[in-house]
mmCIF file of C-alpha atoms and ligand atoms in Angstrom:
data_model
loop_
_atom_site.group_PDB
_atom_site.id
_atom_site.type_symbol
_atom_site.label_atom_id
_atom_site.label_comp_id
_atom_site.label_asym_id
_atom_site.label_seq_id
_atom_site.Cartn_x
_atom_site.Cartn_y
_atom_site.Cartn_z
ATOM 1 C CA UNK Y 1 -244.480 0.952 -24.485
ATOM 2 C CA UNK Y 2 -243.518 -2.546 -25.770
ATOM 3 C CA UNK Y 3 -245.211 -4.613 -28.526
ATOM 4 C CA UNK Y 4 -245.354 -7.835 -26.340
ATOM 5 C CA UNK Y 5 -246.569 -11.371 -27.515
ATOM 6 C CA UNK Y 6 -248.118 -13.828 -24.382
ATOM 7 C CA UNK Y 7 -247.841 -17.343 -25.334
ATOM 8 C CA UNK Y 8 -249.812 -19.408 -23.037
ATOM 9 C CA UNK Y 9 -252.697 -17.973 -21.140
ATOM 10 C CA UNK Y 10 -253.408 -20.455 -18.093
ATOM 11 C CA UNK Y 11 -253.625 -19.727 -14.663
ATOM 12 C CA UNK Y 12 -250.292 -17.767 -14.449
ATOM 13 C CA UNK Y 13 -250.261 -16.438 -18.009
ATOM 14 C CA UNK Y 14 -253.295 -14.776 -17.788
ATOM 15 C CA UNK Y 15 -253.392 -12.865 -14.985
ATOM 16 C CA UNK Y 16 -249.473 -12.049 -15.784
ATOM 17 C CA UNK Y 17 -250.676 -10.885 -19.579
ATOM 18 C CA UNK Y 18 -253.054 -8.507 -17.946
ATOM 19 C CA UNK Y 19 -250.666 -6.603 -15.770
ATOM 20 C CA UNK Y 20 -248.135 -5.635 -18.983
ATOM 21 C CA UNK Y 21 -251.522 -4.711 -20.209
ATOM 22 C CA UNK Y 22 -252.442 -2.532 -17.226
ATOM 23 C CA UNK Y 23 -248.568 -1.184 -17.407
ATOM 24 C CA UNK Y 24 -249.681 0.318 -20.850
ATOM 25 C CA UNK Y 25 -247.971 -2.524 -22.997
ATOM 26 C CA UNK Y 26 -249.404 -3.237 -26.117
ATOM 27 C CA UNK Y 27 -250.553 -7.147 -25.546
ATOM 28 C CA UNK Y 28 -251.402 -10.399 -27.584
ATOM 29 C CA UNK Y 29 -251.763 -13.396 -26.367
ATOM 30 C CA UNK Y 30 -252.370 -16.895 -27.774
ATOM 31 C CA UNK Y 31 -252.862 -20.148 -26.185
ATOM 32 C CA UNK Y 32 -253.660 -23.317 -28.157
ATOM 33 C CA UNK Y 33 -256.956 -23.896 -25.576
ATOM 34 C CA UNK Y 34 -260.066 -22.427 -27.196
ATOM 35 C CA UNK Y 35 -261.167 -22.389 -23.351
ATOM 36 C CA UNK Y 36 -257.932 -20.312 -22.355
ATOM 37 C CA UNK Y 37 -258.574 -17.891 -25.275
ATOM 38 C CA UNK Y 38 -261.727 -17.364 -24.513
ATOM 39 C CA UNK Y 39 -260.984 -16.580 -20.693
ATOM 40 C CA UNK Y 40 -258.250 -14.286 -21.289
ATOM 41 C CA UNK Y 41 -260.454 -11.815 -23.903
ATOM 42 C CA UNK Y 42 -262.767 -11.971 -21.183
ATOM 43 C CA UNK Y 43 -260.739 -10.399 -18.727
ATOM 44 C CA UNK Y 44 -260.277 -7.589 -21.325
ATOM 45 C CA UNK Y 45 -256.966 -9.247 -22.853
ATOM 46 C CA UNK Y 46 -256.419 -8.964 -26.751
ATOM 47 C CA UNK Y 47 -256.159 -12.359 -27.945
ATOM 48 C CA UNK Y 48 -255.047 -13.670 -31.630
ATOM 49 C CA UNK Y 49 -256.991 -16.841 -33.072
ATOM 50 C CA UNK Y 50 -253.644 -18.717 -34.377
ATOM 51 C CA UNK Y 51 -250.303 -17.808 -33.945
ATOM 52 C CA UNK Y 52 -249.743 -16.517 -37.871
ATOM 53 C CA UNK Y 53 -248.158 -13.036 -38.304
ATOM 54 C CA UNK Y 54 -247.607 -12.941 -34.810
ATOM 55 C CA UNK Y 55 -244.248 -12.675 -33.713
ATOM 56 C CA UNK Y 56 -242.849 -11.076 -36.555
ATOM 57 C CA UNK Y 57 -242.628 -7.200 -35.036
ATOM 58 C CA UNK Y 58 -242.973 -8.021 -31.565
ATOM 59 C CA UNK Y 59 -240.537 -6.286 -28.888
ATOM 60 C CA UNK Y 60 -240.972 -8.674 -26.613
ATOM 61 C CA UNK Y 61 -242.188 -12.612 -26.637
ATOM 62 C CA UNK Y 62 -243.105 -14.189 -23.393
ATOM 63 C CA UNK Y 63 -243.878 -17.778 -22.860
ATOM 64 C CA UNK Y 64 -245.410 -19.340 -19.486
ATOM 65 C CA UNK Y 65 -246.026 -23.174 -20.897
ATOM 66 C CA UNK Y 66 -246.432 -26.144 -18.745
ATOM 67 C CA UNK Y 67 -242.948 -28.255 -20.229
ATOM 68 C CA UNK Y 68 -239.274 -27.889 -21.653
ATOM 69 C CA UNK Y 69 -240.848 -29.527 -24.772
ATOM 70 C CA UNK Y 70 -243.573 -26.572 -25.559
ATOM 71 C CA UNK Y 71 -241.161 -23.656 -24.573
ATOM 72 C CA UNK Y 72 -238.616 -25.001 -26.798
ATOM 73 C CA UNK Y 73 -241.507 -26.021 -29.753
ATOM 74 C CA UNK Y 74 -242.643 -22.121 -29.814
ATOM 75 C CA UNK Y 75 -239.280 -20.709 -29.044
ATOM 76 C CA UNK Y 76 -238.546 -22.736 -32.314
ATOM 77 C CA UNK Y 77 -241.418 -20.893 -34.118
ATOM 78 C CA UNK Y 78 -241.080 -17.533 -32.963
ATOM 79 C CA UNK Y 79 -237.214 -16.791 -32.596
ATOM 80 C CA UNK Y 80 -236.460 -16.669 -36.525
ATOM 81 C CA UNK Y 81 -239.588 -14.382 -37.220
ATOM 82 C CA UNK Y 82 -238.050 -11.664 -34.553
ATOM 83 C CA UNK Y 83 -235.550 -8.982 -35.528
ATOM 84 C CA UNK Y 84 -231.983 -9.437 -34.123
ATOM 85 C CA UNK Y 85 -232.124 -7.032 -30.477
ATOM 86 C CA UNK Y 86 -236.208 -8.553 -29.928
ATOM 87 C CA UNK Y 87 -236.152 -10.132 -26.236
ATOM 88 C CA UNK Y 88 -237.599 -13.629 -25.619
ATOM 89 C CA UNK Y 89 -238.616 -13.832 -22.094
ATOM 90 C CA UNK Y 90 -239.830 -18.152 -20.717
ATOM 91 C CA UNK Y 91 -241.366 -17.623 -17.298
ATOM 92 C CA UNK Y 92 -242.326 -21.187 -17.322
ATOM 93 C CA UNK Y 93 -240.763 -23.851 -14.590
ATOM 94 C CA UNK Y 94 -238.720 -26.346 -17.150
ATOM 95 C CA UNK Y 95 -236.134 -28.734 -17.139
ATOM 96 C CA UNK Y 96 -232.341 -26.407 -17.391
ATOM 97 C CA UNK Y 97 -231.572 -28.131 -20.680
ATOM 98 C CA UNK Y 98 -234.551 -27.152 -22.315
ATOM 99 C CA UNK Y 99 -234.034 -23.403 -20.911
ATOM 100 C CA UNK Y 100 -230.396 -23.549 -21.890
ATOM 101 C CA UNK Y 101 -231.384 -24.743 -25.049
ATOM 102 C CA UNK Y 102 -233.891 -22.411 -25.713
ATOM 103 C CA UNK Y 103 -231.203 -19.425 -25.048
ATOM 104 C CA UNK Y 104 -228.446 -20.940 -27.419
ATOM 105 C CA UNK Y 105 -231.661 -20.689 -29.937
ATOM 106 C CA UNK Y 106 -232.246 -17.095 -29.360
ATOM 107 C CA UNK Y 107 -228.505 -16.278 -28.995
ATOM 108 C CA UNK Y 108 -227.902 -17.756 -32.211
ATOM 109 C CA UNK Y 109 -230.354 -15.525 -34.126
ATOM 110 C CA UNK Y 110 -229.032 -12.290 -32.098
ATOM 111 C CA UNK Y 111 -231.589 -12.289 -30.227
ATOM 112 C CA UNK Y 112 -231.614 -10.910 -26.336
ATOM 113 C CA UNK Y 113 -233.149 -14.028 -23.627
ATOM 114 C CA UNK Y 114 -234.069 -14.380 -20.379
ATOM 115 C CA UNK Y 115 -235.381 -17.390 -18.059
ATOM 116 C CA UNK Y 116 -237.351 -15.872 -15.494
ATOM 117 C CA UNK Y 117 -239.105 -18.225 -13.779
ATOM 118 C CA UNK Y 118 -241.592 -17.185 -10.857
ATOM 119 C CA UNK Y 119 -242.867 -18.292 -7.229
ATOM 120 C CA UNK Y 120 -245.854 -16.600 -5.644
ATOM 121 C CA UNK Y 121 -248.364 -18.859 -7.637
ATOM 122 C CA UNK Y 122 -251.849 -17.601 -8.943
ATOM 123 C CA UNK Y 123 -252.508 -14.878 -6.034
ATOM 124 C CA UNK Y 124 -248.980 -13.064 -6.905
ATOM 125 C CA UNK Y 125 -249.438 -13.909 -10.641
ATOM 126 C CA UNK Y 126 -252.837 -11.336 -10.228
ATOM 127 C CA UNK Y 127 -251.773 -9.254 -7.504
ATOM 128 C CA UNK Y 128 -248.658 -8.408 -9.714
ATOM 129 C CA UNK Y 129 -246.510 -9.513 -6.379
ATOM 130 C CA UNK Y 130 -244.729 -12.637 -8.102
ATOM 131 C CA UNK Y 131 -240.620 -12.947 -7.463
ATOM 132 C CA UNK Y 132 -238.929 -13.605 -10.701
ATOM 133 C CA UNK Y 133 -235.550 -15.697 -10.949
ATOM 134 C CA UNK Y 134 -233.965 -14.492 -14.092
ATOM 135 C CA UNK Y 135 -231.213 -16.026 -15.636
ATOM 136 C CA UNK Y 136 -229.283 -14.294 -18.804
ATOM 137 C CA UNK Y 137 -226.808 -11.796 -19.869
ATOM 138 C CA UNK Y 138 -226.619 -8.440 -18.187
ATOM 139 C CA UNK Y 139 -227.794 -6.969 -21.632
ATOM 140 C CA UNK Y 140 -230.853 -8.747 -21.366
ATOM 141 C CA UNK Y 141 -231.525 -8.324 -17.649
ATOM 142 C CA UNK Y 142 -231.827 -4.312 -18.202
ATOM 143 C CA UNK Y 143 -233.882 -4.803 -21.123
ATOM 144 C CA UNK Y 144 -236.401 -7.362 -19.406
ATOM 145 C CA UNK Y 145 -235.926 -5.855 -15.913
ATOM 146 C CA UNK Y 146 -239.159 -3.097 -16.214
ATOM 147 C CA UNK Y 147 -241.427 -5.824 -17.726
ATOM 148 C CA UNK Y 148 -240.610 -8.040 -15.044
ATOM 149 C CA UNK Y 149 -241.582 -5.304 -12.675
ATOM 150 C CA UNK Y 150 -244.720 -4.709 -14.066
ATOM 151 C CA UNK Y 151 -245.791 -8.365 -12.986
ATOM 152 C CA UNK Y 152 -243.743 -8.887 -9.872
ATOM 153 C CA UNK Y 153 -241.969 -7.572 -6.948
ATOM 154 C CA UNK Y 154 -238.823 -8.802 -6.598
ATOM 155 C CA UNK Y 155 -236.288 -9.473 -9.550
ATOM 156 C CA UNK Y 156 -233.342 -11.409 -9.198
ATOM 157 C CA UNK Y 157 -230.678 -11.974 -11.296
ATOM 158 C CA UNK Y 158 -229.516 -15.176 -11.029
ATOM 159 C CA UNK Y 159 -226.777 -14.802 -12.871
ATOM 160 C CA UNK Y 160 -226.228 -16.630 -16.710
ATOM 161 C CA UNK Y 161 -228.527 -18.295 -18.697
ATOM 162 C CA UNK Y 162 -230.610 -21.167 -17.455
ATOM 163 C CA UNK Y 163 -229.857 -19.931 -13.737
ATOM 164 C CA UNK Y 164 -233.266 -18.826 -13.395
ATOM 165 C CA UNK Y 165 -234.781 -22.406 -13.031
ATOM 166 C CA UNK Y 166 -231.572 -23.530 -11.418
ATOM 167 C CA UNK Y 167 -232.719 -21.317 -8.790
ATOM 168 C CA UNK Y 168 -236.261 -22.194 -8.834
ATOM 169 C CA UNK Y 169 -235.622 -26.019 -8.472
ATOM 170 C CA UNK Y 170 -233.497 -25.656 -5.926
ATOM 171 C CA UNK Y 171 -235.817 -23.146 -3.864
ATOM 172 C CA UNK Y 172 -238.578 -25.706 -4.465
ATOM 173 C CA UNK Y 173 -236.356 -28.885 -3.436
ATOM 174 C CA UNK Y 174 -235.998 -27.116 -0.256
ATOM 175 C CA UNK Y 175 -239.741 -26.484 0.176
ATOM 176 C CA UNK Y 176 -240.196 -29.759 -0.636
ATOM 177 C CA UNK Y 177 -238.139 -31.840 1.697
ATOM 178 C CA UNK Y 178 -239.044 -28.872 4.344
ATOM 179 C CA UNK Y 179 -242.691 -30.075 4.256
ATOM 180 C CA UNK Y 180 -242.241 -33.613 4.611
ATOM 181 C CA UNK Y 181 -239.630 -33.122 7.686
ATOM 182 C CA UNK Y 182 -242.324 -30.915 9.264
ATOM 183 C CA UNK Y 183 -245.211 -33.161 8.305
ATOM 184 C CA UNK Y 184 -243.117 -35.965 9.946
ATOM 185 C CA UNK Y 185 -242.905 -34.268 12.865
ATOM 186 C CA UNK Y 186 -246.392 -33.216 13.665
ATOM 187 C CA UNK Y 187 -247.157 -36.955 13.188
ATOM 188 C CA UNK Y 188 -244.768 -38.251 15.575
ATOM 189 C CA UNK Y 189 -245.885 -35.275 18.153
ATOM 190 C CA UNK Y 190 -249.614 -36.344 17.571
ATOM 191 C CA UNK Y 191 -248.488 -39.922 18.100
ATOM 192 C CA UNK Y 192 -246.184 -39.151 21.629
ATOM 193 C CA UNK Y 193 -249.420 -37.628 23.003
ATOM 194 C CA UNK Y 194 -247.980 -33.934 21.937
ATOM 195 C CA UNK Y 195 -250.234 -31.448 20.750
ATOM 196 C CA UNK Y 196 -250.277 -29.360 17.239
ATOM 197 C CA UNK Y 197 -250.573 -26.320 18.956
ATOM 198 C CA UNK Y 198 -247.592 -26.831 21.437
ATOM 199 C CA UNK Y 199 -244.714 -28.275 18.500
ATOM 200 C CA UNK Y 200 -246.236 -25.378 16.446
ATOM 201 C CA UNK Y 201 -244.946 -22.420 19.293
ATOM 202 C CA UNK Y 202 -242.115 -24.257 19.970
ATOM 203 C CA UNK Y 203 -240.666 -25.045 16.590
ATOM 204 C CA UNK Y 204 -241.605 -21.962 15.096
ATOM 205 C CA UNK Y 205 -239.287 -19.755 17.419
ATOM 206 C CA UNK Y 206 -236.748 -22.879 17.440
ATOM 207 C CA UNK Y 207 -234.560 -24.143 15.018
ATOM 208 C CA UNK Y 208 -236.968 -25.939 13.232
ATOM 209 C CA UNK Y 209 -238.524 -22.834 11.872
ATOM 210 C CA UNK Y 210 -239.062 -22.813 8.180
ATOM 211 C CA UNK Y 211 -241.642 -21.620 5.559
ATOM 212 C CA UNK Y 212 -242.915 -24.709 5.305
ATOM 213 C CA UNK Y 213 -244.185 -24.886 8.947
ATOM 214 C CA UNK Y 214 -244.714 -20.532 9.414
ATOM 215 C CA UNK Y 215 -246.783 -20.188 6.263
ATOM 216 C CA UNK Y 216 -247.917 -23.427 4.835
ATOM 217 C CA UNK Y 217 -248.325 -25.000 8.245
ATOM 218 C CA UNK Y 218 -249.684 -28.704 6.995
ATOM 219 C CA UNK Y 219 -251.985 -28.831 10.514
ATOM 220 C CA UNK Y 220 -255.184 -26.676 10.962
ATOM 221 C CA UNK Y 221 -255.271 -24.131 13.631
ATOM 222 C CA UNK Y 222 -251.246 -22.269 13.871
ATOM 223 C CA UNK Y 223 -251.400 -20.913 10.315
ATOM 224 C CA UNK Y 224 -255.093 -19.257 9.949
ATOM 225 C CA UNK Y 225 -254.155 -18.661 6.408
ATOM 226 C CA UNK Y 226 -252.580 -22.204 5.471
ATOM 227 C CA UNK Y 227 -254.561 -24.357 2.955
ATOM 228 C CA UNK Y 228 -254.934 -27.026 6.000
ATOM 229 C CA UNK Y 229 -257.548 -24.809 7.279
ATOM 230 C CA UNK Y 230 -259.766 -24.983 3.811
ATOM 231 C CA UNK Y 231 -259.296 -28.758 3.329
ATOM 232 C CA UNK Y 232 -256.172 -28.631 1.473
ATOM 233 C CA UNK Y 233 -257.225 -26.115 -1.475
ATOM 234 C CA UNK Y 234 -254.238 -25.331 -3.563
ATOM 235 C CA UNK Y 235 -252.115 -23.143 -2.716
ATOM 236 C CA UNK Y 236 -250.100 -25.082 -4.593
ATOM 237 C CA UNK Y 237 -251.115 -28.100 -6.164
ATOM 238 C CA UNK Y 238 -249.121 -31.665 -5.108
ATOM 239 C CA UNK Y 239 -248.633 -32.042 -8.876
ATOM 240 C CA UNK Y 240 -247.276 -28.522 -9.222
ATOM 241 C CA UNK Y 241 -244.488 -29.808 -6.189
ATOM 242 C CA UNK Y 242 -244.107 -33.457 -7.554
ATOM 243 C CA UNK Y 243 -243.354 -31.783 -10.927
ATOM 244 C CA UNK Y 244 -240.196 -29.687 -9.250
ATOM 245 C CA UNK Y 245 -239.121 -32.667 -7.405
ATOM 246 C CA UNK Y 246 -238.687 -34.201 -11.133
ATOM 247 C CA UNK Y 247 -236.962 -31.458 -12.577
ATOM 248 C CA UNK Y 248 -234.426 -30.896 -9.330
ATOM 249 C CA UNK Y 249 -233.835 -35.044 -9.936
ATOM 250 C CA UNK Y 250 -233.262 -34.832 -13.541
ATOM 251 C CA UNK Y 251 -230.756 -31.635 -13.215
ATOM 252 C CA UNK Y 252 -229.172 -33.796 -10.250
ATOM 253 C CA UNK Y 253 -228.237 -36.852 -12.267
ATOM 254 C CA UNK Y 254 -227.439 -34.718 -15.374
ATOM 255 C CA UNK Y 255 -224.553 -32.678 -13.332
ATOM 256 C CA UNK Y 256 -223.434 -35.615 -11.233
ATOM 257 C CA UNK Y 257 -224.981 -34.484 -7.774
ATOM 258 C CA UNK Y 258 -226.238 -36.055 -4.751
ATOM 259 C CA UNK Y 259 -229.023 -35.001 -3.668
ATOM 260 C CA UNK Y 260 -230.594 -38.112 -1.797
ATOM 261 C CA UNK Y 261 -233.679 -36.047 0.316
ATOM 262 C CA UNK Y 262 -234.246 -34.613 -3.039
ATOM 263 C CA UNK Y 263 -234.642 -37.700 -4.290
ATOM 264 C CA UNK Y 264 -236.712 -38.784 -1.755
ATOM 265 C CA UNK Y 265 -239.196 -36.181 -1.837
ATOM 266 C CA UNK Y 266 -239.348 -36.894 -5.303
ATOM 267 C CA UNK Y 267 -240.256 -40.098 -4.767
ATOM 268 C CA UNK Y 268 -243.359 -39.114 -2.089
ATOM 269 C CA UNK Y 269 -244.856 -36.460 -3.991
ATOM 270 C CA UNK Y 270 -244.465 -38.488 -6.840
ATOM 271 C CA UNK Y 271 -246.619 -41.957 -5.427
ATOM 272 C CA UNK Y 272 -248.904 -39.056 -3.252
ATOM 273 C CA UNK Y 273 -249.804 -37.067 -6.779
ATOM 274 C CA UNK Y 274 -250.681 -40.911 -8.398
ATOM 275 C CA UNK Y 275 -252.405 -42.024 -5.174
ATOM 276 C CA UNK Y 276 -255.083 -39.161 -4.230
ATOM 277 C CA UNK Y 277 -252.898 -35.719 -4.148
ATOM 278 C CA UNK Y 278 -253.724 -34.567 -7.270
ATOM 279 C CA UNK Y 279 -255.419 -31.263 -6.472
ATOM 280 C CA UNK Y 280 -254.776 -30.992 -3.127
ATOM 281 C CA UNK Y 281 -252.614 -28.874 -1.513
ATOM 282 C CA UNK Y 282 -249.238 -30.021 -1.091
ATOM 283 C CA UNK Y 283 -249.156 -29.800 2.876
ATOM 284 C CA UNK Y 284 -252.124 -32.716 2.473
ATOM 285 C CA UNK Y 285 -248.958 -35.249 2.411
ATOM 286 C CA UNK Y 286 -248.938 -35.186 6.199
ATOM 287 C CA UNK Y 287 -251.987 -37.420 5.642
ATOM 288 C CA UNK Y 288 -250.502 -39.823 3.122
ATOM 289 C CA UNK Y 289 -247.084 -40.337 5.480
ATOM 290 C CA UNK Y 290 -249.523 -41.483 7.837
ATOM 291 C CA UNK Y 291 -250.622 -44.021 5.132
ATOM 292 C CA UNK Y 292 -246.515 -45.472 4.523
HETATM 293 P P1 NAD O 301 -251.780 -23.922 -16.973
HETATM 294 O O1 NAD O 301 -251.866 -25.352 -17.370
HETATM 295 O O2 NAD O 301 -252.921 -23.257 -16.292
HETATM 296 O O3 NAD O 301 -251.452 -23.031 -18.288
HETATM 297 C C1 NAD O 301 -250.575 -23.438 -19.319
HETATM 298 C C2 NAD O 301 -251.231 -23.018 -20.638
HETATM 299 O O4 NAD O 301 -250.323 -23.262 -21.714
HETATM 300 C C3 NAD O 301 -252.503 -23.814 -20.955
HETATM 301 O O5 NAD O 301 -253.596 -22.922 -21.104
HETATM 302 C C4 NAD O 301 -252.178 -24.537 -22.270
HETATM 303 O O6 NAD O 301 -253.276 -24.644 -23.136
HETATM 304 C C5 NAD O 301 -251.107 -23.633 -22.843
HETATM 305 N N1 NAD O 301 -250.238 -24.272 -23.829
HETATM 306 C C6 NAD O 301 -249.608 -25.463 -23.736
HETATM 307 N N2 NAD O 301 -248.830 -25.659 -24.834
HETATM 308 C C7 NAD O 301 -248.991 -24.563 -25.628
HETATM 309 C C8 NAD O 301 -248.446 -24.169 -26.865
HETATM 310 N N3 NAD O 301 -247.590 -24.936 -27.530
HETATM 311 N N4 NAD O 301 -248.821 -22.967 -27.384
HETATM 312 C C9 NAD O 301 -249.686 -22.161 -26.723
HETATM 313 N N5 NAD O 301 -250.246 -22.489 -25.533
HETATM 314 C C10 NAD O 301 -249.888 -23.667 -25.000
HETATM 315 O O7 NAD O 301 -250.440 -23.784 -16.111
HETATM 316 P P2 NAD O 301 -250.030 -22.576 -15.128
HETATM 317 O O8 NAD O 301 -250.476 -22.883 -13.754
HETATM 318 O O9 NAD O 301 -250.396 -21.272 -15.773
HETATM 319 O O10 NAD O 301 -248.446 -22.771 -15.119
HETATM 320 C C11 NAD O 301 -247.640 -22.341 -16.185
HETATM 321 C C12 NAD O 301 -246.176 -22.533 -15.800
HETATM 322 O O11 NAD O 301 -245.923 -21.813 -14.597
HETATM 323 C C13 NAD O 301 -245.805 -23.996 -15.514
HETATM 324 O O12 NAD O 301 -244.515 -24.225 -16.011
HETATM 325 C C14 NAD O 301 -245.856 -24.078 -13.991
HETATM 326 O O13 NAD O 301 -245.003 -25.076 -13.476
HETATM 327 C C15 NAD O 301 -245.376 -22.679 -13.616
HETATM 328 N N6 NAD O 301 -245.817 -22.218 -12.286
HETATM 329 C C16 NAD O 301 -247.118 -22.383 -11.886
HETATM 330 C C17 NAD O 301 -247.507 -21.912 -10.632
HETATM 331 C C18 NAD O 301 -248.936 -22.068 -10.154
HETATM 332 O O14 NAD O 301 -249.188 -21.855 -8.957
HETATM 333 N N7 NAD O 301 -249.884 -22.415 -11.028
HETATM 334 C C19 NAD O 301 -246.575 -21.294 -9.797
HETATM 335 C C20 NAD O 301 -245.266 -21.119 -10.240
HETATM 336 C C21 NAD O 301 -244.902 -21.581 -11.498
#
């Protein structure tokens, strides 16, 4: 049994913090929302008031924050109250500098680190099904490996630090420009007189297969379980995608790549999340290319 500490409690952290917890992990968690505090002792989670006294002791801190900047502000806090050998674990999706930056912090005060960032969204986050990236030293792998377990189903090791979210943003950039190039061609089908139905049974045992079309088909009807069939309900939120397509961008320019689809997603999740897709299902951009 680990002493763990759970530093953010939203959507993810929450129902994350309460599978350790079901694993037979001793768990506190904090969040700075009164609102998230409250939810998480609800669902039976021990939760601290403040973050005083907490870290020092702890096996294990965990952080699942929305930004680079928060991870690397409690990262900051917690690292030199930790005994050299603790583990910090950030599950969050950040920017690689911050996550690489947040290592070097750890590393520097002997302490073990992973990035272990996750896809599966707020149904694997619950169902304990989530796939974690994890980026970090062998040493710290085996050590974080189990407690990964106990909150997902497949663990990768990515290989050294920061390769966690390299491997998320890149996942997601493909997701990304997937959807659009599907989205794009349902349109043009539906304009050329073609129906959903009929691109849907060809493309999908063709080579225009893809996740984005199989399981988040951005039509109603192929997919029965694919948000288009509950009016765009997240799934995953446009802002959740747009927010990828930013990081994948800024890691681009900062390592000299070209990534110009990237870069165009970007740049139509980005105007869809300001113009109406906020909240809605990512696949709902089939409706704003319409709008271009
Ligand atoms: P969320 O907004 O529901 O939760 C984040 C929580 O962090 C909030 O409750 C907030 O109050 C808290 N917080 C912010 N700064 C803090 C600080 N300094 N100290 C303590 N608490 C703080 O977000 P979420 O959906 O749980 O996502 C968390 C992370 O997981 C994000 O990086 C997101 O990109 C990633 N992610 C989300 C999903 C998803 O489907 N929601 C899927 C994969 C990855």
């Amino acid at each position: 049994m680990a002493h763990i500490v759970f530093i953010g409690l939203g959507n993810m952290g929450r129902p994350m913090a309460a599978n350790l917890q079901k694993a037979n992990h001793s768990v506190t968690g904090f969040d700075l929302s009164a609102e998230a505090r409250a939810a998480a002792a609800e669902a039976g989670l021990k939760v601290a008031a403040s973050e005083d006294g907490l870290f020092a002791g702890a096996d294990v801190v965990i952080t699942m924050l929305p930004s680079g900047a928060a991870v690397r502000e409690v990262w900051s806090r917690a690292v030199p109250q930790m005994a050299p050998g603790a583990l910090m674990i950030d599950s969050s999706t950040i920017d690689v500098t911050s996550s690489r930056a947040a290592h070097d912090l750890a590393a520097t005060a002997g302490l073990l680190s992973l990035d272990a960032p996750v896809s599966g969204g707020t149904e694997g986050a619950t169902a304990g099904t989530l796939t974690f990236m994890a980026g970090g030293t062998d040493e710290a792998f085996a050590v974080g490996q189990p407690l990964l377990a106990a909150m997902g189903r497949r663990i990768v090791h990515c290989g050294g630090p920061g390769n966690g979210e390299v491997a998320k943003i890149c996942n997601n950039m493909i997701l990304g420009v997937s959807m659009i190039a599907v989205s794009e061609a349902f349109n043009l089908a539906e304009s050329l007189g073609l129906s959903h139905q009929a691109l849907f049974e060809v493309a999908s045992t063709s080579s225009g297969q893809c996740y984005a079309l199989t399981t988040h088909c951005p039509v109603p009807g192929p997919v029965p379980t694919a948000s288009a069939n509950r009016g765009y309900t997240p799934g995953f939120a446009t802002e959740l995608m747009a927010k990828d397509l930013r990081l994948s961008q800024e890691a681009a320019d900062a390592s000299g790549s070209r990534t110009p689809l990237g870069a165009a997603a970007e740049d139509i999740f980005g105007r869809y999340a300001a113009n109406g897709g906020r909240g809605r299902d990512y696949s709902a951009v089939i409706s704003y290319l319409k709008t271009l």
